[in-house]
Coordinates of C-alpha atoms in Angstrom, one line a residue:
M1 CA 64.5 95.9 -58.1
L2 CA 63.8 98.6 -60.7
R3 CA 60.7 98.4 -63.1
F4 CA 58.6 100.7 -65.1
R5 CA 55.6 101.0 -67.1
S6 CA 54.1 103.6 -69.5
L7 CA 50.7 105.0 -68.4
G8 CA 50.1 106.3 -71.9
S9 CA 52.4 108.0 -74.5
G10 CA 51.6 110.4 -77.2
S11 CA 50.3 113.9 -78.1
T12 CA 47.2 113.3 -75.9
G13 CA 49.2 112.7 -72.7
N14 CA 52.3 111.2 -71.3
G15 CA 53.2 109.6 -68.1
T16 CA 55.8 106.9 -67.1
L17 CA 55.8 105.2 -63.8
I18 CA 59.1 104.1 -62.2
E19 CA 59.5 101.9 -59.1
S20 CA 62.5 101.0 -57.1
T21 CA 62.2 98.5 -54.2
R22 CA 64.9 98.2 -51.8
N23 CA 64.8 96.7 -48.3
G24 CA 61.2 96.2 -48.4
R25 CA 60.5 99.9 -49.3
T26 CA 59.1 100.9 -52.7
T27 CA 59.8 104.4 -54.1
R28 CA 57.5 105.5 -57.0
L29 CA 58.3 108.3 -59.3
L30 CA 55.9 109.6 -62.2
V31 CA 58.0 111.1 -65.1
D32 CA 55.4 113.5 -66.6
C33 CA 51.9 113.9 -65.8
G34 CA 50.0 114.8 -68.9
F35 CA 46.6 113.6 -67.9
S36 CA 43.7 115.2 -65.9
L37 CA 43.6 114.0 -62.2
R38 CA 40.7 111.8 -63.0
E39 CA 42.4 110.1 -65.9
L40 CA 45.6 109.7 -63.9
T41 CA 43.6 108.0 -61.2
R42 CA 42.1 105.7 -63.8
R43 CA 45.4 104.8 -65.3
L44 CA 47.1 104.1 -62.0
A45 CA 44.3 101.7 -60.8
P46 CA 45.4 98.6 -62.8
A47 CA 48.7 99.0 -60.9
G48 CA 46.9 99.0 -57.6
L49 CA 47.9 102.6 -57.1
T50 CA 46.4 106.0 -56.3
P51 CA 47.9 109.4 -57.0
S52 CA 48.6 109.9 -53.2
M53 CA 50.9 106.8 -53.3
L54 CA 53.3 108.7 -55.6
D55 CA 56.6 109.9 -53.9
A56 CA 57.3 112.5 -56.6
V57 CA 56.6 113.7 -60.1
F58 CA 59.3 114.8 -62.6
I59 CA 58.2 117.2 -65.5
T60 CA 60.5 117.0 -68.4
H61 CA 59.1 120.2 -70.0
E62 CA 56.2 122.6 -69.9
H63 CA 54.1 121.3 -72.9
S64 CA 50.6 120.5 -71.8
D65 CA 50.8 116.8 -72.7
H66 CA 53.5 116.5 -70.1
V67 CA 52.3 118.8 -67.3
G68 CA 48.6 117.9 -67.2
C69 CA 47.4 117.7 -63.6
A70 CA 50.9 118.1 -61.8
L71 CA 50.1 121.3 -60.1
Q72 CA 46.7 119.9 -59.1
L73 CA 48.3 116.7 -57.8
T74 CA 50.7 118.4 -55.5
R75 CA 48.0 120.8 -54.2
R76 CA 45.5 118.1 -53.4
H77 CA 48.0 115.2 -52.3
G78 CA 51.2 117.1 -51.4
V79 CA 53.3 115.1 -54.0
P80 CA 56.5 117.1 -54.7
V81 CA 57.1 118.1 -58.3
W82 CA 60.6 118.5 -59.8
A83 CA 61.3 120.4 -63.0
S84 CA 64.1 122.6 -64.4
L85 CA 64.1 126.3 -63.5
G86 CA 63.3 127.1 -67.2
T87 CA 60.2 124.7 -67.1
W88 CA 58.9 126.3 -63.9
Q89 CA 59.2 129.7 -65.3
A90 CA 57.4 128.7 -68.5
M91 CA 54.7 127.0 -66.4
D92 CA 54.3 130.2 -64.3
R93 CA 53.5 132.1 -67.5
K94 CA 50.2 130.0 -67.6
P95 CA 47.2 130.6 -65.3
A96 CA 47.4 128.5 -62.1
P97 CA 44.5 127.0 -60.4
V98 CA 42.9 129.3 -57.8
G99 CA 44.5 128.8 -54.4
A100 CA 47.3 126.6 -55.9
V101 CA 50.1 125.6 -53.5
T102 CA 52.9 123.5 -55.1
V103 CA 55.7 121.6 -53.5
R104 CA 58.3 122.7 -56.0
H105 CA 61.9 121.5 -56.5
I106 CA 64.4 122.6 -59.2
A107 CA 66.2 120.0 -61.1
L108 CA 69.7 120.9 -62.5
E109 CA 71.2 119.3 -65.6
G110 CA 73.8 116.6 -64.7
V111 CA 73.0 116.7 -60.9
P112 CA 71.6 113.5 -59.4
I113 CA 68.3 113.5 -57.5
H114 CA 67.6 110.8 -54.9
F115 CA 64.3 109.4 -54.0
G116 CA 64.6 106.6 -51.4
G117 CA 66.3 103.7 -53.4
L118 CA 65.9 105.5 -56.8
Q119 CA 68.4 107.9 -58.2
I120 CA 67.8 110.0 -61.3
T121 CA 70.1 112.1 -63.3
P122 CA 68.5 114.7 -65.6
F123 CA 70.2 115.6 -68.9
G124 CA 69.5 118.3 -71.5
V125 CA 68.0 117.7 -74.9
P126 CA 67.2 119.9 -77.9
H127 CA 63.5 120.5 -78.0
D128 CA 61.3 123.6 -78.5
A129 CA 60.7 124.1 -74.9
A130 CA 62.3 126.4 -72.2
E131 CA 64.8 123.9 -70.5
P132 CA 63.8 120.4 -71.3
L133 CA 65.4 117.5 -69.4
Q134 CA 65.2 113.8 -69.9
L135 CA 66.4 111.1 -67.5
R136 CA 68.8 108.3 -66.6
C137 CA 67.4 106.2 -63.6
T138 CA 69.1 103.7 -61.4
D139 CA 68.6 101.7 -58.2
G140 CA 72.3 101.3 -57.9
V141 CA 72.3 98.0 -60.1
A142 CA 69.9 98.4 -63.0
R143 CA 69.8 101.4 -65.3
L144 CA 66.9 102.9 -67.2
G145 CA 67.0 105.6 -69.8
V146 CA 63.9 107.8 -70.6
L147 CA 64.2 109.7 -73.9
T148 CA 61.4 111.5 -75.6
D149 CA 60.8 114.9 -77.0
L150 CA 63.9 115.8 -78.9
G151 CA 64.8 116.6 -82.5
E152 CA 68.1 115.1 -82.7
P153 CA 70.6 113.1 -80.5
T154 CA 73.8 114.7 -79.1
D155 CA 76.9 113.1 -77.8
S156 CA 75.8 114.0 -74.3
V157 CA 72.5 112.3 -74.7
L158 CA 74.1 109.1 -76.0
G159 CA 76.6 109.2 -73.2
H160 CA 73.7 109.1 -70.6
L161 CA 72.1 106.1 -72.4
N162 CA 75.0 104.0 -73.4
D163 CA 74.9 101.4 -70.6
C164 CA 71.2 101.3 -69.8
H165 CA 69.6 98.1 -69.3
A166 CA 66.2 99.4 -70.6
L167 CA 65.3 102.2 -72.9
L168 CA 62.0 104.1 -73.3
L169 CA 62.7 105.7 -76.6
E170 CA 60.7 108.2 -78.6
C171 CA 59.7 107.0 -82.1
N172 CA 57.6 110.0 -83.0
H173 CA 57.2 109.8 -86.8
D174 CA 58.0 108.1 -90.1
A175 CA 59.7 110.7 -92.1
Q176 CA 57.7 109.7 -95.2
M177 CA 54.4 109.7 -93.6
L178 CA 55.2 113.1 -92.0
A179 CA 56.2 114.5 -95.5
D180 CA 53.0 113.1 -97.2
G181 CA 50.7 113.7 -94.2
P182 CA 48.0 116.2 -93.4
Y183 CA 50.2 118.6 -91.3
P184 CA 50.8 122.2 -92.7
W185 CA 54.1 122.9 -93.9
F186 CA 55.3 124.8 -90.8
L187 CA 54.3 122.0 -88.6
K188 CA 56.0 119.4 -90.6
R189 CA 59.2 121.5 -90.4
R190 CA 58.8 121.9 -86.6
V191 CA 58.3 118.2 -85.9
G192 CA 61.1 117.1 -88.3
G193 CA 63.5 119.8 -87.1
V194 CA 66.5 119.7 -84.7
R195 CA 64.3 120.9 -81.9
G196 CA 61.2 118.8 -82.7
H197 CA 60.8 115.1 -82.4
L198 CA 62.6 111.9 -83.4
A199 CA 61.9 110.0 -86.5
N200 CA 61.9 106.2 -86.4
T201 CA 65.3 106.2 -88.2
Q202 CA 66.9 108.5 -85.7
S203 CA 65.6 106.5 -82.8
A204 CA 67.1 103.4 -84.6
A205 CA 70.5 105.1 -84.8
I206 CA 70.4 105.9 -81.1
L207 CA 69.5 102.4 -80.4
E208 CA 72.4 101.3 -82.6
A209 CA 74.8 103.5 -80.7
C210 CA 73.6 102.4 -77.3
K211 CA 72.9 98.7 -77.6
H212 CA 74.9 96.3 -75.7
A213 CA 74.6 92.7 -74.3
G214 CA 72.9 93.8 -71.1
L215 CA 70.0 95.7 -72.9
R216 CA 66.9 93.9 -71.8
H217 CA 64.0 96.1 -72.9
V218 CA 63.3 98.7 -75.6
V219 CA 60.0 100.6 -75.5
A220 CA 59.0 102.7 -78.5
A221 CA 57.2 105.9 -77.2
H222 CA 55.4 109.1 -78.1
L223 CA 54.3 107.8 -81.6
S224 CA 52.3 110.3 -83.6
Q225 CA 48.8 109.1 -84.4
K226 CA 49.0 110.7 -87.9
N227 CA 52.6 110.3 -88.9
N228 CA 53.5 106.8 -87.6
T229 CA 52.4 103.4 -86.9
P230 CA 53.3 100.9 -84.2
E231 CA 54.4 98.5 -87.0
L232 CA 56.8 100.8 -88.6
A233 CA 58.3 102.0 -85.2
A234 CA 58.8 98.3 -84.1
A235 CA 60.3 97.3 -87.4
A236 CA 62.9 100.2 -87.2
L237 CA 64.0 99.2 -83.7
S238 CA 63.9 95.5 -84.1
A239 CA 65.9 95.7 -87.3
T240 CA 68.7 97.3 -85.3
L241 CA 68.6 94.7 -82.7
S242 CA 68.2 91.9 -85.1
C243 CA 65.2 90.6 -83.4
A244 CA 61.5 90.1 -84.0
A245 CA 59.4 93.1 -84.2
T246 CA 57.2 91.5 -81.5
E247 CA 60.0 91.9 -79.0
I248 CA 59.7 95.5 -79.1
V249 CA 57.1 97.0 -76.7
V250 CA 55.2 99.9 -78.2
A251 CA 53.6 102.2 -75.6
D252 CA 50.0 102.9 -76.5
A253 CA 48.5 106.3 -76.2
L254 CA 45.5 105.0 -74.1
Q255 CA 46.9 101.8 -72.6
G256 CA 50.5 102.5 -72.1
S257 CA 52.5 99.4 -71.5
P258 CA 52.8 96.5 -69.0
W259 CA 55.3 96.5 -66.2
L260 CA 58.8 95.7 -67.4
D261 CA 61.5 94.6 -65.0
V262 CA 64.8 96.4 -65.7
A263 CA 66.7 94.0 -63.2

């Protein structure tokens, strides 16, 4: 069985918990760790988990809302952390905690990584980071696509998502809200650029390209608090699927999402 839940998604912190259970053994992967260790502990508690129960952490890129306490987590609990070489190098340019010892692993684009009954395949995306990677995850039967923090879809991105049974999909901003909003011009250009973040219409276009009869869940994620609303994001995705907006799960910045079974 493969299932997932967002622990929170947005500029204040991101984390997605993925579980695979096979032959009575459960593997738990945290994708991004953009919280303090105390906050991560609080957000894991409703799932009956503690940080030490994680099998691994995968960091998609070096921005603080995705890295958070990852180094502290591995130093205190020995949880291994995976990231691209470029991400590690970018993280190394920032001050590390005194006495930090990390269990580091380098992820390579297109090379599958196995954690117990879970396999993930990282793939590159256009984003203003050193070497950002997003993920396709499977337990051998069900497939989950995790896609946030990119400015535009590429053929490679769509190829990794086109047969997934569930998608966690960035819906960062509404283009009109961004244009009319409070951000300075340079920041609007960055967010809306090809190495920025996805607009609702872009996310809907990705969903249109990847939808199929076996798609069970779509989660809208990484919404901007100033340039989007849950209603706008859900409306864009539900129109593509010809379903009610209430059928689209929107990951909240503080509460995340409930568990969703992929298969």
